[in-house]
Amino acid sequence: MNIIDWFLDRFRLKTVHRGIFDRDIPEGISYFYCFGGIAFSAFLFCFISGLFLSLHYIPSEKEAYQSILRIQEEVPLGKLIRGIHKWSANVLIVSIIFHSIRVFVTKSYRPPRELNWVVGVLVFLIIMLEGFTGYLLPWDQKAYWATVVGTNIAGSIPFVGETILLIIRGNYEVSGVTLSRFYSFHVLWFPSIIILLLWAHFHMIKKLGISKPL
Amino acid sequence: MSINKQLEKINRRVFLKKVIKSFFLVISLILPFIWLTILKPKNPKRRDFKFFEIPKDKYPKEGLKKVDIKIDEKKYFKIFLVNRNDNSLIALSPVCTHLGCFVNFNRYNNEFICPCHGGRYDIEGRVITGPPKENLQRLPVKIENDKIYVGLII
Ligand code: HEM
Ligand code: FES
C-alpha cells in the first residue's frame, strides 16, 4: 500500500474520491455545462489570491490605501496576485451568469432541483455583496464614493432607511468603522457563507445528478 | 428489562432530543439579534465641518469656479465656488443629494448635471428636475483676516 492509498483509506475518502470520477453523466451534454465548474474554479482563484492579499493588506483608515500601494509596488508578486484577485472575481460573476442561463435554458431548475436553483440565487447574491464590499477596501476616492452611493441606495428605503444605513455603515458617514466591517464581511463572513452554500449546491448535484439535456 | 423501564428510556430519549432541538432553535434566533446589535452603532456622531483655506487665485471673479481643495498631500476635494450677481460668494458641495454621485457643471446651459440619474440643479444649486429632492448642500464659508475658508465634512 503506498502512502496515497494509505491516506485515502485511513481518511475513509476512497469512496468519495472514486465517486467523482465514476459518476454517470447523461448523454448529449455540451460545453455550456462547464460554466458551473468554471465559476467554482474562479471562486477558488479568488479565495487563494485573497488569502495572499490579506497577508499584506491593512484594513484601517490610515493605512489601507498605503498598504494597497505597497502591495502594488513593493511586495514581490503583489501586483500579479492583485490582478488575479480582480480578474478571477470578474470571471466568477460572468460565469455564474452564463451558468444560470444554461440552467434556465435547459430547464434544469425543475423539480427535484428547484432547491438547488434557490441555493444558486443565494450564492449569486452573496457573490455580488463580495464584489461590493471588496470594492471599498482600496480606500481611494473611487472606492469611497462608490460605497457612499451604493449604501445610499439602501438608505433611500422609506422609514427604515436610516437605521439600515447605520447598520451597514456603522456611522452616519462612510468611515473607518465601515472599512473594518466591510473587510470582515469580505474575508470572513461572506466566504464562509459561500462555502456552506456551495457545499449544499454540490451535495444536491451529487445526489440528484445532472439533469438530462432536453 | 421491565416494560416500564423501557418506556422511561424512550421518554428520556425524546426529551433529550427536544432539549437539543430547542437549544439550536434558541441559538439561531439569538444570532441575528446579536448580529444586528453589534453592527448598529450606539451613539453615532455626525462629523463636524473642518475648515480649509481657499487660495486667493481660486476666487471666481464672476460665475462659477471648480476648486480643488487640498486636504493632505494626496487628497483633494472638489467643490464649486459661485460668485453671485450681487457679488456674494457661495460654496456648493458637488455631492448629489439623491444618492451622492458627483455632479458636473455644464457651462452651456449653466446647470449642474448628475451623471448617475440625470438630476439637474441651477447655478445656485437649486433642483430643477430629476430624482433629487433637496438642493445641493451649501458649505459654510467664513472670512478671517481677509482669507476665505470653506467647511468640509471629511
Ligand atoms: C459560485 C457560484 C456557483 C458555482 C461554483 C456553481 C457550480 C455548479 C456546478 C459545478 C454544477 C454542476 C453542473 C454544471 O457544471 O453546470 C452546478 C449545477 C447547478 N447550478 Fe450552480 N454554481 C454556482 C451558482 C449557481 C447559480 C447562481 C444558480 C442559479 C441561479 C445555480 C443553479 C444550479 C442548478 C439548478 C444546478 C443543477 C443543474 C443540473 O443538475 O443540470 N448555480 N453548479
Ligand atoms: S445620484 Fe444624482 S441623480 Fe441620482
Short mmCIF file of N, CA and C in Angstrom, two decimals, chain A residues 69-183:
data_model
loop_
_atom_site.label_atom_id
_atom_site.label_comp_id
_atom_site.label_asym_id
_atom_site.label_seq_id
_atom_site.Cartn_x
_atom_site.Cartn_y
_atom_site.Cartn_z
N LEU A 69 -0.91 50.42 -2.03
CA LEU A 69 0.22 50.91 -2.83
C LEU A 69 1.43 50.01 -2.65
N ARG A 70 1.65 49.62 -1.38
CA ARG A 70 2.80 48.74 -1.13
C ARG A 70 2.64 47.41 -1.85
N ILE A 71 1.41 46.83 -1.79
CA ILE A 71 1.20 45.56 -2.49
C ILE A 71 1.48 45.74 -3.97
N GLN A 72 1.04 46.87 -4.50
CA GLN A 72 1.18 47.12 -5.92
C GLN A 72 2.64 47.34 -6.32
N GLU A 73 3.40 48.07 -5.48
CA GLU A 73 4.73 48.49 -5.90
C GLU A 73 5.86 47.66 -5.28
N GLU A 74 5.71 47.25 -4.02
CA GLU A 74 6.86 46.70 -3.32
C GLU A 74 6.79 45.19 -3.08
N VAL A 75 5.62 44.72 -2.69
CA VAL A 75 5.51 43.30 -2.35
C VAL A 75 5.83 42.44 -3.57
N PRO A 76 6.74 41.45 -3.42
CA PRO A 76 7.05 40.58 -4.57
C PRO A 76 5.77 39.87 -5.03
N LEU A 77 5.53 39.87 -6.31
CA LEU A 77 4.35 39.25 -6.92
C LEU A 77 3.03 39.92 -6.51
N GLY A 78 3.13 41.00 -5.73
CA GLY A 78 1.91 41.64 -5.23
C GLY A 78 0.98 42.08 -6.34
N LYS A 79 1.59 42.71 -7.36
CA LYS A 79 0.81 43.20 -8.47
C LYS A 79 0.08 42.06 -9.16
N LEU A 80 0.80 40.95 -9.33
CA LEU A 80 0.22 39.78 -10.00
C LEU A 80 -0.96 39.21 -9.20
N ILE A 81 -0.73 39.08 -7.89
CA ILE A 81 -1.78 38.50 -7.03
C ILE A 81 -3.01 39.39 -7.05
N ARG A 82 -2.77 40.70 -6.99
CA ARG A 82 -3.89 41.64 -7.02
C ARG A 82 -4.65 41.51 -8.33
N GLY A 83 -3.89 41.39 -9.42
CA GLY A 83 -4.51 41.22 -10.72
C GLY A 83 -5.33 39.95 -10.79
N ILE A 84 -4.78 38.87 -10.25
CA ILE A 84 -5.51 37.59 -10.27
C ILE A 84 -6.80 37.72 -9.47
N HIS A 85 -6.72 38.39 -8.33
CA HIS A 85 -7.91 38.53 -7.49
C HIS A 85 -9.00 39.30 -8.24
N LYS A 86 -8.58 40.39 -8.86
CA LYS A 86 -9.54 41.23 -9.57
C LYS A 86 -10.15 40.48 -10.75
N TRP A 87 -9.30 39.85 -11.56
CA TRP A 87 -9.81 39.22 -12.78
C TRP A 87 -10.62 37.97 -12.49
N SER A 88 -10.19 37.20 -11.49
CA SER A 88 -10.98 35.99 -11.21
C SER A 88 -12.34 36.38 -10.65
N ALA A 89 -12.40 37.52 -9.95
CA ALA A 89 -13.70 37.98 -9.47
C ALA A 89 -14.62 38.30 -10.65
N ASN A 90 -14.03 38.95 -11.67
CA ASN A 90 -14.84 39.27 -12.85
C ASN A 90 -15.28 38.00 -13.57
N VAL A 91 -14.34 37.07 -13.77
CA VAL A 91 -14.68 35.81 -14.43
C VAL A 91 -15.76 35.09 -13.63
N LEU A 92 -15.64 35.13 -12.32
CA LEU A 92 -16.62 34.45 -11.46
C LEU A 92 -18.03 34.96 -11.74
N ILE A 93 -18.18 36.27 -11.74
CA ILE A 93 -19.53 36.82 -11.91
C ILE A 93 -20.06 36.51 -13.31
N VAL A 94 -19.21 36.68 -14.33
CA VAL A 94 -19.66 36.39 -15.69
C VAL A 94 -20.05 34.93 -15.83
N SER A 95 -19.21 34.03 -15.26
CA SER A 95 -19.53 32.61 -15.47
C SER A 95 -20.74 32.18 -14.65
N ILE A 96 -20.98 32.80 -13.50
CA ILE A 96 -22.22 32.48 -12.77
C ILE A 96 -23.42 32.86 -13.63
N ILE A 97 -23.31 34.01 -14.29
CA ILE A 97 -24.45 34.44 -15.12
C ILE A 97 -24.67 33.45 -16.26
N PHE A 98 -23.57 33.05 -16.94
CA PHE A 98 -23.72 32.07 -18.02
C PHE A 98 -24.26 30.75 -17.49
N HIS A 99 -23.75 30.35 -16.31
CA HIS A 99 -24.20 29.11 -15.71
C HIS A 99 -25.71 29.15 -15.44
N SER A 100 -26.19 30.28 -14.89
CA SER A 100 -27.63 30.38 -14.62
C SER A 100 -28.43 30.34 -15.92
N ILE A 101 -27.87 30.98 -16.97
CA ILE A 101 -28.58 30.95 -18.26
C ILE A 101 -28.66 29.50 -18.76
N ARG A 102 -27.55 28.77 -18.62
CA ARG A 102 -27.55 27.38 -19.06
C ARG A 102 -28.62 26.59 -18.29
N VAL A 103 -28.64 26.76 -16.96
CA VAL A 103 -29.62 26.04 -16.14
C VAL A 103 -31.04 26.43 -16.56
N PHE A 104 -31.20 27.70 -16.85
CA PHE A 104 -32.54 28.18 -17.24
C PHE A 104 -32.95 27.60 -18.59
N VAL A 105 -32.05 27.68 -19.56
CA VAL A 105 -32.38 27.23 -20.91
C VAL A 105 -32.65 25.74 -20.94
N THR A 106 -31.86 24.96 -20.19
CA THR A 106 -32.07 23.51 -20.22
C THR A 106 -33.16 23.09 -19.23
N LYS A 107 -33.81 24.07 -18.62
CA LYS A 107 -34.91 23.81 -17.66
C LYS A 107 -34.47 22.89 -16.53
N SER A 108 -33.21 23.01 -16.11
CA SER A 108 -32.71 22.13 -15.05
C SER A 108 -33.19 22.57 -13.67
N TYR A 109 -33.89 23.70 -13.62
CA TYR A 109 -34.36 24.21 -12.32
C TYR A 109 -35.63 23.49 -11.88
N ARG A 110 -36.14 22.60 -12.75
CA ARG A 110 -37.41 21.95 -12.42
C ARG A 110 -37.25 20.92 -11.31
N PRO A 111 -38.32 20.62 -10.59
CA PRO A 111 -38.23 19.61 -9.54
C PRO A 111 -37.61 18.33 -10.09
N PRO A 112 -36.78 17.64 -9.36
CA PRO A 112 -36.48 17.88 -7.94
C PRO A 112 -35.32 18.85 -7.69
N ARG A 113 -34.96 19.69 -8.67
CA ARG A 113 -33.77 20.51 -8.48
C ARG A 113 -34.09 21.96 -8.11
N GLU A 114 -35.36 22.25 -7.77
CA GLU A 114 -35.72 23.65 -7.54
C GLU A 114 -34.96 24.25 -6.36
N LEU A 115 -34.70 23.41 -5.34
CA LEU A 115 -33.97 23.96 -4.20
C LEU A 115 -32.55 24.36 -4.59
N ASN A 116 -31.96 23.62 -5.52
CA ASN A 116 -30.61 23.97 -5.95
C ASN A 116 -30.60 25.30 -6.70
N TRP A 117 -31.67 25.59 -7.39
CA TRP A 117 -31.79 26.91 -8.05
C TRP A 117 -31.80 28.00 -6.98
N VAL A 118 -32.59 27.76 -5.92
CA VAL A 118 -32.66 28.75 -4.84
C VAL A 118 -31.29 28.96 -4.21
N VAL A 119 -30.58 27.86 -3.94
CA VAL A 119 -29.24 27.97 -3.38
C VAL A 119 -28.34 28.75 -4.33
N GLY A 120 -28.48 28.47 -5.64
CA GLY A 120 -27.68 29.19 -6.64
C GLY A 120 -27.93 30.68 -6.61
N VAL A 121 -29.19 31.07 -6.47
CA VAL A 121 -29.50 32.51 -6.42
C VAL A 121 -28.88 33.14 -5.18
N LEU A 122 -28.93 32.42 -4.05
CA LEU A 122 -28.32 32.95 -2.83
C LEU A 122 -26.82 33.13 -3.03
N VAL A 123 -26.17 32.14 -3.64
CA VAL A 123 -24.74 32.25 -3.92
C VAL A 123 -24.49 33.50 -4.76
N PHE A 124 -25.30 33.69 -5.78
CA PHE A 124 -25.11 34.83 -6.67
C PHE A 124 -25.23 36.14 -5.90
N LEU A 125 -26.25 36.25 -5.04
CA LEU A 125 -26.43 37.47 -4.25
C LEU A 125 -25.20 37.74 -3.39
N ILE A 126 -24.72 36.69 -2.73
CA ILE A 126 -23.59 36.91 -1.82
C ILE A 126 -22.32 37.21 -2.59
N ILE A 127 -22.17 36.61 -3.79
CA ILE A 127 -21.01 36.97 -4.62
C ILE A 127 -21.07 38.45 -4.99
N MET A 128 -22.26 38.95 -5.29
CA MET A 128 -22.39 40.38 -5.59
C MET A 128 -21.98 41.22 -4.39
N LEU A 129 -22.40 40.80 -3.19
CA LEU A 129 -22.03 41.53 -1.98
C LEU A 129 -20.51 41.46 -1.75
N GLU A 130 -19.91 40.33 -2.10
CA GLU A 130 -18.46 40.22 -2.03
C GLU A 130 -17.82 41.30 -2.90
N GLY A 131 -18.36 41.44 -4.12
CA GLY A 131 -17.83 42.47 -5.01
C GLY A 131 -17.98 43.86 -4.41
N PHE A 132 -19.14 44.10 -3.83
CA PHE A 132 -19.41 45.43 -3.28
C PHE A 132 -18.50 45.76 -2.10
N THR A 133 -18.37 44.79 -1.18
CA THR A 133 -17.53 45.06 -0.01
C THR A 133 -16.05 45.12 -0.40
N GLY A 134 -15.66 44.29 -1.38
CA GLY A 134 -14.26 44.29 -1.79
C GLY A 134 -13.85 45.60 -2.44
N TYR A 135 -14.81 46.22 -3.11
CA TYR A 135 -14.51 47.45 -3.85
C TYR A 135 -14.11 48.60 -2.92
N LEU A 136 -14.60 48.55 -1.67
CA LEU A 136 -14.27 49.63 -0.74
C LEU A 136 -12.83 49.53 -0.25
N LEU A 137 -12.28 48.32 -0.24
CA LEU A 137 -11.04 48.09 0.50
C LEU A 137 -9.84 48.94 0.06
N PRO A 138 -9.66 49.26 -1.26
CA PRO A 138 -8.51 50.12 -1.60
C PRO A 138 -8.58 51.48 -0.92
N TRP A 139 -9.78 51.90 -0.51
CA TRP A 139 -9.95 53.13 0.28
C TRP A 139 -9.42 54.36 -0.45
N ASP A 140 -9.58 54.36 -1.78
CA ASP A 140 -9.26 55.58 -2.52
C ASP A 140 -10.58 56.32 -2.82
N GLN A 141 -10.47 57.38 -3.59
CA GLN A 141 -11.67 58.20 -3.83
C GLN A 141 -12.78 57.40 -4.50
N LYS A 142 -12.39 56.61 -5.51
CA LYS A 142 -13.40 55.86 -6.26
C LYS A 142 -14.10 54.87 -5.33
N ALA A 143 -13.29 54.16 -4.53
CA ALA A 143 -13.84 53.18 -3.60
C ALA A 143 -14.80 53.85 -2.63
N TYR A 144 -14.34 54.97 -2.07
CA TYR A 144 -15.13 55.66 -1.05
C TYR A 144 -16.48 56.11 -1.60
N TRP A 145 -16.43 56.78 -2.76
CA TRP A 145 -17.69 57.35 -3.27
C TRP A 145 -18.60 56.28 -3.86
N ALA A 146 -18.01 55.21 -4.38
CA ALA A 146 -18.86 54.11 -4.84
C ALA A 146 -19.63 53.53 -3.66
N THR A 147 -18.99 53.44 -2.51
CA THR A 147 -19.67 52.90 -1.34
C THR A 147 -20.71 53.87 -0.80
N VAL A 148 -20.36 55.18 -0.84
CA VAL A 148 -21.35 56.16 -0.41
C VAL A 148 -22.62 56.02 -1.25
N VAL A 149 -22.45 55.98 -2.56
CA VAL A 149 -23.62 55.91 -3.44
C VAL A 149 -24.35 54.57 -3.26
N GLY A 150 -23.58 53.48 -3.22
CA GLY A 150 -24.20 52.16 -3.09
C GLY A 150 -24.99 52.01 -1.80
N THR A 151 -24.42 52.49 -0.69
CA THR A 151 -25.15 52.34 0.57
C THR A 151 -26.31 53.33 0.65
N ASN A 152 -26.16 54.48 -0.01
CA ASN A 152 -27.29 55.42 -0.04
C ASN A 152 -28.54 54.79 -0.64
N ILE A 153 -28.34 53.84 -1.57
CA ILE A 153 -29.50 53.18 -2.16
C ILE A 153 -30.28 52.46 -1.07
N ALA A 154 -29.56 51.74 -0.19
CA ALA A 154 -30.25 51.08 0.92
C ALA A 154 -30.88 52.12 1.84
N GLY A 155 -30.20 53.27 1.96
CA GLY A 155 -30.69 54.31 2.85
C GLY A 155 -31.95 54.99 2.33
N SER A 156 -32.26 54.80 1.05
CA SER A 156 -33.43 55.50 0.50
C SER A 156 -34.71 54.71 0.70
N ILE A 157 -34.63 53.56 1.37
CA ILE A 157 -35.85 52.80 1.68
C ILE A 157 -36.68 53.62 2.68
N PRO A 158 -38.00 53.76 2.43
CA PRO A 158 -38.80 54.57 3.35
C PRO A 158 -38.79 54.02 4.77
N PHE A 159 -38.89 54.88 5.74
CA PHE A 159 -39.00 54.57 7.17
C PHE A 159 -37.75 53.93 7.77
N VAL A 160 -37.35 52.74 7.28
CA VAL A 160 -36.24 52.05 7.93
C VAL A 160 -34.89 52.40 7.32
N GLY A 161 -34.91 53.22 6.27
CA GLY A 161 -33.68 53.51 5.54
C GLY A 161 -32.53 53.95 6.43
N GLU A 162 -32.80 54.91 7.32
CA GLU A 162 -31.70 55.46 8.11
C GLU A 162 -31.10 54.42 9.05
N THR A 163 -31.98 53.60 9.65
CA THR A 163 -31.49 52.54 10.54
C THR A 163 -30.62 51.56 9.76
N ILE A 164 -31.10 51.17 8.57
CA ILE A 164 -30.34 50.23 7.75
C ILE A 164 -28.98 50.82 7.39
N LEU A 165 -28.99 52.12 7.06
CA LEU A 165 -27.75 52.79 6.70
C LEU A 165 -26.76 52.74 7.87
N LEU A 166 -27.28 53.00 9.09
CA LEU A 166 -26.41 52.95 10.27
C LEU A 166 -25.87 51.55 10.48
N ILE A 167 -26.72 50.55 10.24
CA ILE A 167 -26.27 49.17 10.44
C ILE A 167 -25.19 48.82 9.42
N ILE A 168 -25.35 49.31 8.19
CA ILE A 168 -24.35 48.98 7.18
C ILE A 168 -23.06 49.76 7.40
N ARG A 169 -23.22 51.09 7.65
CA ARG A 169 -22.02 51.93 7.71
C ARG A 169 -21.39 51.97 9.09
N GLY A 170 -22.18 51.72 10.12
CA GLY A 170 -21.66 51.84 11.47
C GLY A 170 -21.48 53.27 11.91
N ASN A 171 -22.02 54.20 11.13
CA ASN A 171 -21.88 55.62 11.40
C ASN A 171 -22.78 56.34 10.41
N TYR A 172 -22.93 57.65 10.59
CA TYR A 172 -23.74 58.34 9.58
C TYR A 172 -23.03 58.38 8.23
N GLU A 173 -21.71 58.60 8.29
CA GLU A 173 -20.96 58.62 7.04
C GLU A 173 -20.18 57.33 6.86
N VAL A 174 -19.74 57.10 5.64
CA VAL A 174 -18.80 56.01 5.41
C VAL A 174 -17.48 56.40 6.07
N SER A 175 -17.00 55.56 6.99
CA SER A 175 -15.82 55.94 7.76
C SER A 175 -14.98 54.71 8.06
N GLY A 176 -14.03 54.86 8.97
CA GLY A 176 -13.16 53.75 9.32
C GLY A 176 -13.95 52.54 9.82
N VAL A 177 -15.05 52.81 10.54
CA VAL A 177 -15.88 51.70 11.02
C VAL A 177 -16.40 50.89 9.84
N THR A 178 -16.84 51.61 8.81
CA THR A 178 -17.36 50.92 7.62
C THR A 178 -16.28 50.05 7.01
N LEU A 179 -15.06 50.61 6.95
CA LEU A 179 -13.96 49.86 6.33
C LEU A 179 -13.71 48.56 7.07
N SER A 180 -13.66 48.63 8.42
CA SER A 180 -13.32 47.37 9.11
C SER A 180 -14.44 46.35 9.01
N ARG A 181 -15.72 46.81 9.04
CA ARG A 181 -16.75 45.78 8.92
C ARG A 181 -16.84 45.23 7.50
N PHE A 182 -16.60 46.08 6.50
CA PHE A 182 -16.61 45.55 5.13
C PHE A 182 -15.47 44.55 4.93
N TYR A 183 -14.35 44.83 5.58
CA TYR A 183 -13.23 43.90 5.49
C TYR A 183 -13.63 42.56 6.10
#
